[in-house]
GROMACS .gro file of C-alpha atoms in nm:
model
  282
    1MET     CA    1  -0.231   0.635  -1.275
    2ASN     CA    2  -0.244   0.286  -1.428
    3PRO     CA    3  -0.415   0.243  -1.768
    4ILE     CA    4  -0.665   0.014  -1.593
    5LEU     CA    5  -0.822   0.169  -1.284
    6LEU     CA    6  -0.822  -0.049  -0.972
    7VAL     CA    7  -1.099  -0.057  -0.713
    8ALA     CA    8  -1.111  -0.245  -0.382
    9GLU     CA    9  -1.309  -0.239  -0.059
   10SER     CA   10  -1.186  -0.081   0.263
   11GLY     CA   11  -1.179  -0.431   0.413
   12SER     CA   12  -0.855  -0.484   0.218
   13ASP     CA   13  -0.692  -0.272   0.493
   14ILE     CA   14  -0.504  -0.068   0.234
   15THR     CA   15  -0.416   0.264   0.393
   16PRO     CA   16  -0.501   0.594   0.218
   17GLU     CA   17  -0.129   0.650   0.161
   18VAL     CA   18  -0.081   0.313  -0.008
   19ALA     CA   19  -0.400   0.363  -0.211
   20VAL     CA   20  -0.269   0.696  -0.345
   21LYS     CA   21   0.074   0.548  -0.417
   22HIS     CA   22  -0.074   0.266  -0.627
   23GLY     CA   23  -0.370   0.455  -0.773
   24VAL     CA   24  -0.635   0.239  -0.603
   25THR     CA   25  -0.988   0.364  -0.534
   26ILE     CA   26  -1.115   0.240  -0.198
   27VAL     CA   27  -1.490   0.186  -0.149
   28PRO     CA   28  -1.604   0.184   0.215
   29MET     CA   29  -1.757  -0.116   0.386
   30HIS     CA   30  -1.965  -0.045   0.696
   31VAL     CA   31  -1.973  -0.104   1.072
   32ALA     CA   32  -2.278  -0.059   1.294
   33PHE     CA   33  -2.258   0.003   1.669
   34GLY     CA   34  -2.395   0.248   1.920
   35GLY     CA   35  -2.713   0.293   1.720
   36GLU     CA   36  -2.550   0.412   1.398
   37THR     CA   37  -2.383   0.273   1.088
   38ARG     CA   38  -2.051   0.426   0.991
   39ASP     CA   39  -1.801   0.387   0.709
   40ASP     CA   40  -1.511   0.155   0.777
   41GLY     CA   41  -1.197   0.365   0.806
   42SER     CA   42  -1.378   0.678   0.926
   43PHE     CA   43  -1.299   0.609   1.294
   44PRO     CA   44  -1.032   0.420   1.492
   45THR     CA   45  -1.079   0.060   1.601
   46THR     CA   46  -1.018   0.169   1.962
   47GLU     CA   47  -1.356   0.348   1.959
   48MET     CA   48  -1.527   0.026   1.860
   49PHE     CA   49  -1.337  -0.178   2.120
   50ALA     CA   50  -1.424   0.071   2.393
   51HIS     CA   51  -1.793   0.054   2.300
   52TYR     CA   52  -1.794  -0.325   2.320
   53ALA     CA   53  -1.607  -0.329   2.653
   54LYS     CA   54  -1.864  -0.090   2.800
   55THR     CA   55  -2.187  -0.230   2.652
   56ARG     CA   56  -2.107  -0.587   2.536
   57ASP     CA   57  -2.285  -0.485   2.216
   58LEU     CA   58  -2.089  -0.647   1.935
   59PRO     CA   59  -2.024  -0.425   1.632
   60ARG     CA   60  -2.190  -0.556   1.316
   61THR     CA   61  -2.025  -0.534   0.977
   62SER     CA   62  -2.174  -0.509   0.630
   63GLY     CA   63  -2.039  -0.494   0.279
   64CYS     CA   64  -2.047  -0.210   0.030
   65THR     CA   65  -2.387  -0.127  -0.117
   66PRO     CA   66  -2.460  -0.082  -0.488
   67HIS     CA   67  -2.482   0.291  -0.417
   68ASP     CA   68  -2.130   0.290  -0.271
   69PHE     CA   69  -1.997   0.147  -0.597
   70GLU     CA   70  -2.215   0.373  -0.812
   71VAL     CA   71  -2.053   0.675  -0.645
   72ALA     CA   72  -1.705   0.533  -0.707
   73PHE     CA   73  -1.776   0.431  -1.068
   74ASP     CA   74  -1.942   0.766  -1.148
   75ARG     CA   75  -1.638   0.955  -1.025
   76LEU     CA   76  -1.385   0.735  -1.203
   77GLN     CA   77  -1.573   0.738  -1.534
   78SER     CA   78  -1.615   1.115  -1.511
   79GLU     CA   79  -1.249   1.181  -1.430
   80HIS     CA   80  -1.105   0.910  -1.658
   81PRO     CA   81  -1.348   0.861  -1.948
   82GLY     CA   82  -1.290   0.548  -2.150
   83GLN     CA   83  -1.048   0.385  -1.905
   84PRO     CA   84  -1.142   0.032  -1.797
   85ILE     CA   85  -1.205  -0.044  -1.430
   86LEU     CA   86  -1.101  -0.362  -1.251
   87HIS     CA   87  -1.265  -0.430  -0.915
   88LEU     CA   88  -1.060  -0.672  -0.704
   89ALA     CA   89  -1.328  -0.790  -0.466
   90TYR     CA   90  -1.328  -0.887  -0.100
   91SER     CA   91  -1.411  -1.257  -0.078
   92ALA     CA   92  -1.761  -1.305  -0.216
   93CYS     CA   93  -1.815  -1.593   0.029
   94THR     CA   94  -1.809  -1.350   0.319
   95THR     CA   95  -1.997  -1.039   0.204
   96CYS     CA   96  -2.236  -0.894  -0.055
   97SER     CA   97  -1.977  -0.644  -0.182
   98MET     CA   98  -1.892  -0.815  -0.509
   99GLN     CA   99  -2.260  -0.857  -0.595
  100SER     CA  100  -2.313  -0.489  -0.515
  101ALA     CA  101  -2.037  -0.397  -0.760
  102VAL     CA  102  -2.188  -0.617  -1.030
  103ILE     CA  103  -2.524  -0.445  -0.982
  104ALA     CA  104  -2.363  -0.100  -0.992
  105ALA     CA  105  -2.178  -0.191  -1.313
  106GLU     CA  106  -2.494  -0.288  -1.503
  107ASP     CA  107  -2.538  -0.081  -1.820
  108ARG     CA  108  -2.180   0.045  -1.791
  109ASP     CA  109  -1.901  -0.055  -2.027
  110GLY     CA  110  -1.548  -0.147  -1.927
  111ILE     CA  111  -1.598  -0.263  -1.568
  112ARG     CA  112  -1.498  -0.607  -1.444
  113SER     CA  113  -1.514  -0.761  -1.095
  114VAL     CA  114  -1.283  -1.043  -0.989
  115ASP     CA  115  -1.333  -1.234  -0.665
  116THR     CA  116  -0.990  -1.235  -0.499
  117LYS     CA  117  -1.124  -1.491  -0.246
  118HIS     CA  118  -0.929  -1.301   0.019
  119VAL     CA  119  -0.988  -1.052   0.298
  120SER     CA  120  -0.785  -0.793   0.490
  121ALA     CA  121  -0.417  -0.773   0.400
  122ALA     CA  122  -0.447  -1.081   0.178
  123GLN     CA  123  -0.686  -0.894  -0.047
  124GLY     CA  124  -0.456  -0.595  -0.016
  125ALA     CA  125  -0.161  -0.808  -0.129
  126VAL     CA  126  -0.349  -0.901  -0.447
  127VAL     CA  127  -0.439  -0.538  -0.516
  128ILE     CA  128  -0.084  -0.409  -0.466
  129ALA     CA  129   0.063  -0.689  -0.679
  130MET     CA  130  -0.185  -0.606  -0.955
  131ALA     CA  131  -0.099  -0.236  -0.939
  132GLU     CA  132   0.267  -0.324  -0.986
  133TYR     CA  133   0.182  -0.565  -1.270
  134LEU     CA  134  -0.015  -0.295  -1.454
  135LYS     CA  135   0.268  -0.045  -1.417
  136ALA     CA  136   0.503  -0.298  -1.574
  137ASN     CA  137   0.247  -0.404  -1.838
  138PRO     CA  138   0.057  -0.090  -1.944
  139GLU     CA  139  -0.061  -0.261  -2.264
  140ALA     CA  140  -0.260  -0.528  -2.071
  141THR     CA  141  -0.626  -0.555  -2.163
  142LEU     CA  142  -0.902  -0.579  -1.902
  143ASP     CA  143  -0.940  -0.952  -1.973
  144GLN     CA  144  -0.567  -1.009  -1.938
  145ALA     CA  145  -0.559  -0.812  -1.613
  146ALA     CA  146  -0.851  -1.013  -1.475
  147GLU     CA  147  -0.674  -1.339  -1.559
  148LYS     CA  148  -0.357  -1.213  -1.391
  149ALA     CA  149  -0.554  -1.113  -1.080
  150ILE     CA  150  -0.691  -1.466  -1.052
  151GLU     CA  151  -0.341  -1.609  -1.093
  152ILE     CA  152  -0.203  -1.382  -0.819
  153SER     CA  153  -0.497  -1.455  -0.587
  154GLU     CA  154  -0.429  -1.827  -0.608
  155LYS     CA  155  -0.074  -1.773  -0.480
  156VAL     CA  156  -0.163  -1.564  -0.174
  157ARG     CA  157  -0.176  -1.730   0.169
  158MET     CA  158  -0.299  -1.595   0.503
  159GLY     CA  159  -0.277  -1.732   0.857
  160PHE     CA  160  -0.442  -1.533   1.136
  161PHE     CA  161  -0.490  -1.547   1.514
  162PRO     CA  162  -0.788  -1.355   1.656
  163GLY     CA  163  -0.685  -1.131   1.941
  164ASP     CA  164  -0.988  -1.192   2.163
  165LEU     CA  165  -1.213  -1.497   2.129
  166ASP     CA  166  -1.481  -1.303   2.313
  167TYR     CA  167  -1.560  -1.132   1.983
  168LEU     CA  168  -1.593  -1.462   1.799
  169ARG     CA  169  -1.817  -1.602   2.073
  170ALA     CA  170  -2.037  -1.291   2.081
  171GLY     CA  171  -2.075  -1.312   1.706
  172GLY     CA  172  -2.180  -1.677   1.724
  173ARG     CA  173  -1.869  -1.805   1.549
  174VAL     CA  174  -1.764  -2.031   1.837
  175SER     CA  175  -1.986  -2.207   2.091
  176ASN     CA  176  -1.972  -2.128   2.461
  177ALA     CA  177  -1.822  -2.473   2.523
  178ALA     CA  178  -1.548  -2.423   2.264
  179TYR     CA  179  -1.484  -2.074   2.398
  180LEU     CA  180  -1.446  -2.195   2.758
  181GLY     CA  181  -1.227  -2.486   2.650
  182ALA     CA  182  -0.999  -2.256   2.455
  183LYS     CA  183  -0.973  -2.017   2.749
  184LEU     CA  184  -0.896  -2.292   2.999
  185LEU     CA  185  -0.639  -2.462   2.775
  186SER     CA  186  -0.488  -2.139   2.632
  187LEU     CA  187  -0.578  -2.245   2.281
  188HIS     CA  188  -0.554  -2.007   1.986
  189PRO     CA  189  -0.739  -2.111   1.668
  190LEU     CA  190  -0.548  -2.044   1.348
  191ILE     CA  191  -0.782  -1.893   1.089
  192GLU     CA  192  -0.691  -1.947   0.724
  193ILE     CA  193  -0.878  -1.849   0.412
  194LEU     CA  194  -0.941  -2.144   0.184
  195ASP     CA  195  -1.131  -2.096  -0.141
  196GLY     CA  196  -1.270  -1.772  -0.005
  197LYS     CA  197  -1.389  -1.913   0.326
  198LEU     CA  198  -1.241  -1.827   0.668
  199LEU     CA  199  -1.181  -2.159   0.842
  200SER     CA  200  -1.018  -2.267   1.167
  201THR     CA  201  -0.752  -2.512   1.052
  202ARG     CA  202  -0.534  -2.573   1.359
  203LYS     CA  203  -0.508  -2.481   1.726
  204TYR     CA  204  -0.194  -2.354   1.896
  205ARG     CA  205  -0.145  -2.377   2.274
  206GLY     CA  206   0.030  -2.121   2.491
  207SER     CA  207   0.054  -1.748   2.545
  208MET     CA  208  -0.004  -1.511   2.255
  209ALA     CA  209   0.368  -1.436   2.245
  210LYS     CA  210   0.452  -1.805   2.223
  211VAL     CA  211   0.198  -1.899   1.955
  212VAL     CA  212   0.273  -1.594   1.740
  213SER     CA  213   0.644  -1.675   1.736
  214LYS     CA  214   0.568  -2.039   1.656
  215LEU     CA  215   0.335  -1.939   1.372
  216ALA     CA  216   0.588  -1.693   1.231
  217ASP     CA  217   0.856  -1.960   1.240
  218GLU     CA  218   0.639  -2.226   1.072
  219TYR     CA  219   0.410  -2.040   0.835
  220VAL     CA  220   0.674  -1.859   0.634
  221GLU     CA  221   0.841  -2.188   0.538
  222SER     CA  222   0.586  -2.228   0.257
  223LEU     CA  223   0.614  -1.865   0.144
  224ASP     CA  224   0.846  -1.711  -0.116
  225PRO     CA  225   1.107  -1.485   0.052
  226ALA     CA  226   1.160  -1.303  -0.277
  227GLN     CA  227   0.802  -1.171  -0.257
  228PRO     CA  228   0.657  -0.915  -0.012
  229LEU     CA  229   0.541  -1.032   0.329
  230TYR     CA  230   0.260  -0.858   0.516
  231LEU     CA  231   0.234  -0.885   0.894
  232ILE     CA  232  -0.114  -0.816   1.030
  233TYR     CA  233  -0.166  -0.668   1.374
  234GLY     CA  234  -0.465  -0.557   1.573
  235GLU     CA  235  -0.452  -0.252   1.798
  236GLY     CA  236  -0.309  -0.367   2.131
  237LEU     CA  237  -0.067  -0.634   2.005
  238ASP     CA  238   0.239  -0.619   2.230
  239GLU     CA  239   0.532  -0.435   2.073
  240LYS     CA  240   0.778  -0.701   2.192
  241ILE     CA  241   0.578  -0.964   2.003
  242LYS     CA  242   0.612  -0.753   1.689
  243ARG     CA  243   0.988  -0.717   1.737
  244ASP     CA  244   1.023  -1.093   1.790
  245VAL     CA  245   0.830  -1.161   1.469
  246GLU     CA  246   1.050  -0.923   1.273
  247GLU     CA  247   1.361  -1.102   1.397
  248ILE     CA  248   1.215  -1.437   1.291
  249VAL     CA  249   1.110  -1.333   0.940
  250VAL     CA  250   1.438  -1.154   0.873
  251GLY     CA  251   1.619  -1.469   0.984
  252LYS     CA  252   1.409  -1.663   0.731
  253GLY     CA  253   1.528  -1.437   0.449
  254PHE     CA  254   1.234  -1.197   0.419
  255ALA     CA  255   1.375  -0.850   0.357
  256ASP     CA  256   1.056  -0.696   0.215
  257PHE     CA  257   0.796  -0.700   0.492
  258SER     CA  258   0.552  -0.445   0.628
  259TRP     CA  259   0.298  -0.421   0.909
  260VAL     CA  260  -0.071  -0.381   0.828
  261GLN     CA  261  -0.319  -0.281   1.098
  262THR     CA  262  -0.660  -0.445   1.095
  263GLY     CA  263  -0.936  -0.207   1.002
  264CYS     CA  264  -1.275  -0.206   1.169
  265VAL     CA  265  -1.431  -0.478   0.951
  266ILE     CA  266  -1.177  -0.746   1.049
  267ALA     CA  267  -1.128  -0.608   1.401
  268ALA     CA  268  -1.503  -0.635   1.470
  269HIS     CA  269  -1.465  -1.013   1.445
  270SER     CA  270  -1.113  -1.064   1.583
  271GLY     CA  271  -1.094  -0.809   1.864
  272PRO     CA  272  -0.783  -0.623   1.981
  273GLY     CA  273  -0.437  -0.775   1.969
  274ALA     CA  274  -0.482  -0.997   1.662
  275PHE     CA  275  -0.190  -1.122   1.453
  276GLY     CA  276  -0.155  -1.265   1.106
  277ILE     CA  277   0.083  -1.335   0.819
  278VAL     CA  278   0.019  -1.287   0.448
  279GLY     CA  279   0.259  -1.391   0.175
  280PHE     CA  280   0.294  -1.562  -0.162
  281ALA     CA  281   0.334  -1.938  -0.196
  282LYS     CA  282   0.664  -2.064  -0.332
   0.00000   0.00000   0.00000
């Protein structure tokens, strides 16, 4: 256990195994569909996809509540009295989670929230890098750790292709005209996170296999091969596409890479078969 306790939302797509390995407490975000609201991570994305395919009722996501963080903070302060807590937050531009943590931390000492300005595996990359930093620097104060988290966050980059634009259209994130144009022209919008906001920055044309390979070939050029690389995939992404991507990134000198599956929060907006790349700028 690190001297500073780390907390992050489930939307970071950190698996339970990775959370245990790095001593990270995961607080659940939420997904509503089929008349009930459930914790992110408590069910597979395939259940959500099947519901949408049958009903065309788009799952709705929501951030952690103050109560969610109160439960987490109560447990940590009970089990580890006196140890500071650093919450590495899901982008505050996209959800209420960070504000919920700030509310839950009122009248408590030794808790700090930092906006990573990232989501999914990009947030996860910040959290894992911070866990490794704290293991190497056990004397770091909470203020020093917060400053380091901001420094790391500024170096992380993420490029992402939604798997099914139907989900973006249903959620009102693309117009019907843009949706039809993209379908007819086989266009795939590249989503990047810039200053905490998810923005469509470019469009790639072709099959998913073609555009994923092109993105993998281009995007990693600006990333540091000495740092970890995280490859995002949504349930349903073709296995051959994944093998092709691995061949490309290995050829570019990335030996330390791992696959991260989208959890329900990201998958509710991107649909099945999504792909993305997360790494650290050179």
